[in-house]
Short mmCIF file of N, CA and C in Angstrom, two decimals:
data_model
loop_
_atom_site.label_atom_id
_atom_site.label_comp_id
_atom_site.label_asym_id
_atom_site.label_seq_id
_atom_site.Cartn_x
_atom_site.Cartn_y
_atom_site.Cartn_z
N ILE A 279 1.98 -2.36 -8.69
CA ILE A 279 1.75 -0.96 -8.95
C ILE A 279 0.27 -0.70 -8.72
N SER A 280 -0.06 0.39 -8.07
CA SER A 280 -1.47 0.70 -7.84
C SER A 280 -1.75 2.15 -8.22
N GLU A 281 -3.00 2.43 -8.46
CA GLU A 281 -3.44 3.75 -8.91
C GLU A 281 -4.89 3.91 -8.52
N ARG A 282 -5.31 5.13 -8.28
CA ARG A 282 -6.72 5.38 -7.96
C ARG A 282 -7.53 5.45 -9.25
N SER A 283 -8.69 4.86 -9.22
CA SER A 283 -9.60 4.84 -10.36
C SER A 283 -10.80 5.72 -10.05
N GLU A 284 -11.07 6.70 -10.89
CA GLU A 284 -12.25 7.55 -10.74
C GLU A 284 -13.39 6.93 -11.53
N ARG A 285 -14.43 6.48 -10.83
CA ARG A 285 -15.51 5.75 -11.49
C ARG A 285 -16.77 6.59 -11.65
N GLY A 286 -16.69 7.87 -11.39
CA GLY A 286 -17.87 8.72 -11.55
C GLY A 286 -17.64 10.07 -10.91
N HIS A 287 -18.41 11.07 -11.29
CA HIS A 287 -18.30 12.40 -10.72
C HIS A 287 -18.90 12.39 -9.31
N PHE A 288 -18.16 12.93 -8.34
CA PHE A 288 -18.57 12.95 -6.93
C PHE A 288 -18.85 11.55 -6.40
N GLY A 289 -17.85 10.73 -6.40
CA GLY A 289 -17.99 9.40 -5.81
C GLY A 289 -17.46 8.33 -6.73
N GLY A 290 -17.22 7.17 -6.15
CA GLY A 290 -16.76 6.05 -6.94
C GLY A 290 -15.26 5.98 -7.11
N ARG A 291 -14.50 6.51 -6.15
CA ARG A 291 -13.05 6.39 -6.23
C ARG A 291 -12.66 5.03 -5.69
N GLN A 292 -11.84 4.31 -6.45
CA GLN A 292 -11.41 2.98 -6.03
C GLN A 292 -9.96 2.76 -6.43
N VAL A 293 -9.33 1.79 -5.80
CA VAL A 293 -7.93 1.49 -6.08
C VAL A 293 -7.86 0.38 -7.12
N GLN A 294 -7.01 0.59 -8.09
CA GLN A 294 -6.76 -0.44 -9.10
C GLN A 294 -5.29 -0.84 -9.04
N VAL A 295 -4.99 -2.02 -9.53
CA VAL A 295 -3.65 -2.56 -9.45
C VAL A 295 -3.30 -3.26 -10.75
N ALA A 296 -2.02 -3.25 -11.10
CA ALA A 296 -1.52 -3.99 -12.25
C ALA A 296 -0.38 -4.89 -11.77
N ARG A 297 -0.30 -6.07 -12.33
CA ARG A 297 0.74 -7.03 -11.94
C ARG A 297 1.84 -7.08 -12.98
N GLY A 298 3.03 -7.40 -12.50
CA GLY A 298 4.17 -7.61 -13.39
C GLY A 298 5.15 -8.57 -12.75
N PRO A 299 6.00 -9.20 -13.54
CA PRO A 299 6.93 -10.19 -13.00
C PRO A 299 8.09 -9.58 -12.21
N ALA A 300 8.32 -8.29 -12.39
CA ALA A 300 9.40 -7.61 -11.69
C ALA A 300 9.01 -6.15 -11.51
N ALA A 301 9.76 -5.44 -10.67
CA ALA A 301 9.45 -4.04 -10.40
C ALA A 301 9.52 -3.17 -11.66
N THR A 302 10.23 -3.62 -12.65
CA THR A 302 10.35 -2.86 -13.90
C THR A 302 9.34 -3.28 -14.95
N GLY A 303 8.46 -4.24 -14.61
CA GLY A 303 7.44 -4.70 -15.57
C GLY A 303 7.95 -5.87 -16.38
N PRO A 304 7.32 -6.15 -17.50
CA PRO A 304 6.19 -5.45 -18.09
C PRO A 304 4.92 -5.66 -17.27
N TRP A 305 4.02 -4.68 -17.36
CA TRP A 305 2.81 -4.67 -16.55
C TRP A 305 1.62 -5.16 -17.34
N GLY A 306 0.74 -5.88 -16.65
CA GLY A 306 -0.51 -6.32 -17.23
C GLY A 306 -1.56 -5.22 -17.11
N PRO A 307 -2.80 -5.51 -17.47
CA PRO A 307 -3.86 -4.50 -17.39
C PRO A 307 -4.24 -4.19 -15.94
N PHE A 308 -4.75 -2.99 -15.72
CA PHE A 308 -5.24 -2.61 -14.40
C PHE A 308 -6.53 -3.35 -14.08
N ALA A 309 -6.72 -3.68 -12.80
CA ALA A 309 -7.95 -4.30 -12.30
C ALA A 309 -8.25 -3.69 -10.94
N LEU A 310 -9.53 -3.58 -10.60
CA LEU A 310 -9.92 -3.06 -9.29
C LEU A 310 -9.58 -4.06 -8.20
N LEU A 311 -9.17 -3.56 -7.02
CA LEU A 311 -8.91 -4.44 -5.89
C LEU A 311 -10.17 -5.18 -5.49
N ASP A 312 -9.99 -6.38 -4.98
CA ASP A 312 -11.08 -7.20 -4.48
C ASP A 312 -11.01 -7.19 -2.96
N VAL A 313 -12.00 -6.53 -2.33
CA VAL A 313 -12.06 -6.44 -0.87
C VAL A 313 -13.46 -6.86 -0.44
N PRO A 314 -13.59 -8.02 0.25
CA PRO A 314 -14.91 -8.48 0.67
C PRO A 314 -15.64 -7.43 1.51
N GLY A 315 -16.94 -7.31 1.26
CA GLY A 315 -17.75 -6.35 1.98
C GLY A 315 -17.89 -5.02 1.29
N PHE A 316 -17.09 -4.79 0.25
CA PHE A 316 -17.16 -3.55 -0.51
C PHE A 316 -17.29 -3.90 -1.98
N ARG A 317 -18.43 -3.63 -2.56
CA ARG A 317 -18.70 -3.95 -3.96
C ARG A 317 -18.50 -2.72 -4.81
N HIS A 318 -18.00 -2.92 -6.00
CA HIS A 318 -17.72 -1.81 -6.91
C HIS A 318 -19.02 -1.23 -7.46
N ARG A 319 -19.19 0.05 -7.24
CA ARG A 319 -20.32 0.77 -7.80
C ARG A 319 -19.85 2.18 -8.15
N THR A 320 -20.69 2.94 -8.80
CA THR A 320 -20.24 4.24 -9.26
C THR A 320 -20.38 5.34 -8.22
N ARG A 321 -21.30 5.21 -7.25
CA ARG A 321 -21.45 6.24 -6.22
C ARG A 321 -21.41 5.60 -4.83
N GLY A 322 -21.02 6.38 -3.88
CA GLY A 322 -21.07 5.94 -2.49
C GLY A 322 -19.79 5.35 -1.98
N LEU A 323 -19.17 4.45 -2.74
CA LEU A 323 -17.95 3.78 -2.27
C LEU A 323 -16.73 4.56 -2.72
N ASN A 324 -15.91 4.97 -1.75
CA ASN A 324 -14.69 5.71 -2.05
C ASN A 324 -13.51 5.10 -1.31
N PHE A 325 -12.69 4.36 -2.03
CA PHE A 325 -11.39 3.90 -1.55
C PHE A 325 -10.40 4.92 -2.09
N TYR A 326 -9.80 5.71 -1.23
CA TYR A 326 -8.92 6.76 -1.75
C TYR A 326 -7.59 6.23 -2.24
N PHE A 327 -7.01 5.33 -1.51
CA PHE A 327 -5.75 4.70 -1.91
C PHE A 327 -5.51 3.52 -0.97
N ALA A 328 -4.49 2.75 -1.26
CA ALA A 328 -4.05 1.69 -0.37
C ALA A 328 -2.62 2.01 0.05
N ALA A 329 -2.40 2.26 1.33
CA ALA A 329 -1.06 2.45 1.85
C ALA A 329 -0.55 1.05 2.20
N ALA A 330 0.05 0.38 1.22
CA ALA A 330 0.44 -1.03 1.35
C ALA A 330 1.94 -1.17 1.58
N MET A 331 2.28 -2.19 2.34
CA MET A 331 3.69 -2.49 2.62
C MET A 331 3.82 -3.97 2.95
N THR A 332 5.04 -4.45 2.99
CA THR A 332 5.29 -5.83 3.40
C THR A 332 4.77 -6.00 4.83
N ASN A 333 4.06 -7.10 5.06
CA ASN A 333 3.50 -7.38 6.37
C ASN A 333 4.64 -7.69 7.35
N PRO A 334 4.80 -6.93 8.43
CA PRO A 334 5.88 -7.20 9.37
C PRO A 334 5.74 -8.53 10.10
N ALA A 335 4.53 -9.12 10.11
CA ALA A 335 4.30 -10.41 10.76
C ALA A 335 4.51 -11.58 9.80
N ASP A 336 4.52 -11.32 8.48
CA ASP A 336 4.67 -12.38 7.48
C ASP A 336 5.15 -11.75 6.18
N ALA A 337 6.44 -11.81 5.93
CA ALA A 337 7.06 -11.12 4.79
C ALA A 337 6.58 -11.63 3.43
N SER A 338 5.82 -12.74 3.40
CA SER A 338 5.30 -13.22 2.12
C SER A 338 3.94 -12.62 1.80
N SER A 339 3.48 -11.69 2.63
CA SER A 339 2.18 -11.05 2.40
C SER A 339 2.30 -9.54 2.54
N LEU A 340 1.21 -8.86 2.22
CA LEU A 340 1.13 -7.41 2.34
C LEU A 340 0.10 -7.04 3.40
N VAL A 341 0.30 -5.89 4.02
CA VAL A 341 -0.70 -5.29 4.89
C VAL A 341 -0.95 -3.90 4.33
N ALA A 342 -2.22 -3.46 4.36
CA ALA A 342 -2.55 -2.16 3.78
C ALA A 342 -3.57 -1.44 4.63
N LEU A 343 -3.46 -0.13 4.64
CA LEU A 343 -4.44 0.75 5.27
C LEU A 343 -5.23 1.43 4.17
N PHE A 344 -6.54 1.50 4.35
CA PHE A 344 -7.44 2.07 3.35
C PHE A 344 -8.31 3.15 3.99
N PRO A 345 -8.20 4.40 3.56
CA PRO A 345 -9.20 5.38 3.98
C PRO A 345 -10.44 5.18 3.11
N ILE A 346 -11.58 4.94 3.74
CA ILE A 346 -12.79 4.57 3.00
C ILE A 346 -13.97 5.40 3.48
N ARG A 347 -14.78 5.79 2.54
CA ARG A 347 -16.08 6.42 2.81
C ARG A 347 -17.09 5.62 2.01
N ASP A 348 -18.03 4.96 2.68
CA ASP A 348 -18.99 4.09 2.00
C ASP A 348 -20.39 4.31 2.58
N ASP A 349 -21.26 4.91 1.81
CA ASP A 349 -22.66 5.11 2.22
C ASP A 349 -22.80 5.64 3.64
N GLY A 350 -22.12 6.71 3.96
CA GLY A 350 -22.26 7.37 5.25
C GLY A 350 -21.30 6.88 6.32
N VAL A 351 -20.58 5.81 6.08
CA VAL A 351 -19.60 5.29 7.03
C VAL A 351 -18.22 5.71 6.57
N ALA A 352 -17.42 6.25 7.48
CA ALA A 352 -16.05 6.65 7.16
C ALA A 352 -15.11 5.92 8.12
N ILE A 353 -14.15 5.18 7.57
CA ILE A 353 -13.22 4.41 8.40
C ILE A 353 -11.81 4.43 7.81
N VAL A 354 -10.86 4.03 8.62
CA VAL A 354 -9.55 3.60 8.14
C VAL A 354 -9.56 2.10 8.37
N GLY A 355 -9.51 1.34 7.26
CA GLY A 355 -9.55 -0.11 7.34
C GLY A 355 -8.17 -0.71 7.16
N LEU A 356 -7.97 -1.88 7.75
CA LEU A 356 -6.71 -2.61 7.63
C LEU A 356 -7.01 -3.96 7.01
N GLY A 357 -6.27 -4.32 5.96
CA GLY A 357 -6.46 -5.61 5.31
C GLY A 357 -5.13 -6.24 4.96
N VAL A 358 -5.14 -7.54 4.72
CA VAL A 358 -3.93 -8.26 4.32
C VAL A 358 -4.19 -8.96 2.99
N SER A 359 -3.10 -9.22 2.26
CA SER A 359 -3.20 -9.85 0.95
C SER A 359 -1.97 -10.69 0.68
N CYS A 360 -2.18 -11.79 -0.02
CA CYS A 360 -1.06 -12.63 -0.46
C CYS A 360 -0.60 -12.27 -1.86
N ASP A 361 -1.43 -11.54 -2.62
CA ASP A 361 -1.07 -11.24 -4.00
C ASP A 361 -1.18 -9.76 -4.38
N GLY A 362 -1.65 -8.91 -3.47
CA GLY A 362 -1.77 -7.50 -3.75
C GLY A 362 -3.01 -7.12 -4.54
N VAL A 363 -3.85 -8.10 -4.86
CA VAL A 363 -5.10 -7.85 -5.60
C VAL A 363 -6.31 -8.20 -4.75
N ALA A 364 -6.32 -9.40 -4.19
CA ALA A 364 -7.42 -9.84 -3.32
C ALA A 364 -7.00 -9.61 -1.87
N PHE A 365 -7.81 -8.84 -1.14
CA PHE A 365 -7.52 -8.52 0.26
C PHE A 365 -8.52 -9.20 1.17
N SER A 366 -8.14 -9.34 2.43
CA SER A 366 -9.04 -9.87 3.45
C SER A 366 -10.17 -8.88 3.69
N ARG A 367 -11.20 -9.36 4.38
CA ARG A 367 -12.23 -8.44 4.88
C ARG A 367 -11.51 -7.44 5.78
N LEU A 368 -11.84 -6.18 5.68
CA LEU A 368 -11.12 -5.15 6.42
C LEU A 368 -11.52 -5.11 7.88
N ALA A 369 -10.51 -4.96 8.73
CA ALA A 369 -10.74 -4.67 10.14
C ALA A 369 -10.81 -3.16 10.27
N VAL A 370 -11.72 -2.66 11.08
CA VAL A 370 -11.81 -1.22 11.31
C VAL A 370 -10.70 -0.83 12.27
N LEU A 371 -9.70 -0.17 11.73
CA LEU A 371 -8.59 0.28 12.56
C LEU A 371 -8.97 1.56 13.31
N ALA A 372 -9.73 2.41 12.63
CA ALA A 372 -10.19 3.66 13.26
C ALA A 372 -11.46 4.13 12.57
N ASN A 373 -12.38 4.64 13.35
CA ASN A 373 -13.53 5.32 12.78
C ASN A 373 -13.07 6.71 12.36
N SER A 374 -13.59 7.18 11.26
CA SER A 374 -13.25 8.49 10.75
C SER A 374 -14.51 9.34 10.72
N THR A 375 -14.43 10.48 10.09
CA THR A 375 -15.60 11.33 9.92
C THR A 375 -15.81 11.63 8.45
N ASP A 376 -17.03 11.92 8.11
CA ASP A 376 -17.38 12.28 6.75
C ASP A 376 -16.98 13.74 6.56
N ALA A 377 -16.08 13.99 5.63
CA ALA A 377 -15.60 15.35 5.38
C ALA A 377 -16.46 16.09 4.37
N GLY A 378 -17.55 15.47 3.94
CA GLY A 378 -18.42 16.07 2.92
C GLY A 378 -17.99 15.67 1.53
N ASP A 379 -18.87 15.83 0.58
CA ASP A 379 -18.60 15.47 -0.82
C ASP A 379 -18.12 14.03 -0.96
N LEU A 380 -18.67 13.12 -0.14
CA LEU A 380 -18.34 11.69 -0.17
C LEU A 380 -16.87 11.43 0.11
N ARG A 381 -16.29 12.20 1.01
CA ARG A 381 -14.87 12.07 1.35
C ARG A 381 -14.69 11.72 2.82
N SER A 382 -13.63 10.97 3.10
CA SER A 382 -13.24 10.66 4.46
C SER A 382 -12.26 11.72 4.95
N ALA A 383 -12.32 12.06 6.24
CA ALA A 383 -11.44 13.09 6.78
C ALA A 383 -10.02 12.59 7.06
N ASP A 384 -9.86 11.27 7.23
CA ASP A 384 -8.55 10.73 7.62
C ASP A 384 -7.90 9.97 6.47
N HIS A 385 -6.63 10.26 6.24
CA HIS A 385 -5.86 9.60 5.19
C HIS A 385 -4.54 9.14 5.79
N PRO A 386 -4.40 7.84 6.09
CA PRO A 386 -3.18 7.35 6.71
C PRO A 386 -2.00 7.44 5.76
N ALA A 387 -0.83 7.60 6.34
CA ALA A 387 0.41 7.65 5.55
C ALA A 387 1.05 6.27 5.54
N ASP A 388 1.70 5.94 4.46
CA ASP A 388 2.43 4.67 4.34
C ASP A 388 3.52 4.62 5.41
N GLY A 389 3.72 3.46 6.01
CA GLY A 389 4.78 3.27 6.97
C GLY A 389 4.35 3.51 8.41
N VAL A 390 3.06 3.55 8.69
CA VAL A 390 2.60 3.84 10.04
C VAL A 390 2.70 2.64 10.97
N LEU A 391 2.83 1.43 10.43
CA LEU A 391 2.90 0.25 11.29
C LEU A 391 4.31 -0.03 11.73
#
């Protein structure tokens, strides 16, 4: 299960995740995603959400798209994970544009792969 975490006014949006043994829970505490190259801070870094799904190349892992705005850079990043918490360093799938107010203009939809 994942949810967006607001870490400050005008910036600091990040994705958090909770683990559970089954789709019905019980759920553990929320924790911020671990993505190399992006450190958690209160301003500048904005992970809007993770459009995650089973990796079509390896069903034991996940693939996710992340719309990100970080210190003037706006991208749609692609990462993989074996546990849904720790992700690989993101590959830049597409450059985006800064929509103002620390926001990215592009927001991928789940199921695009």
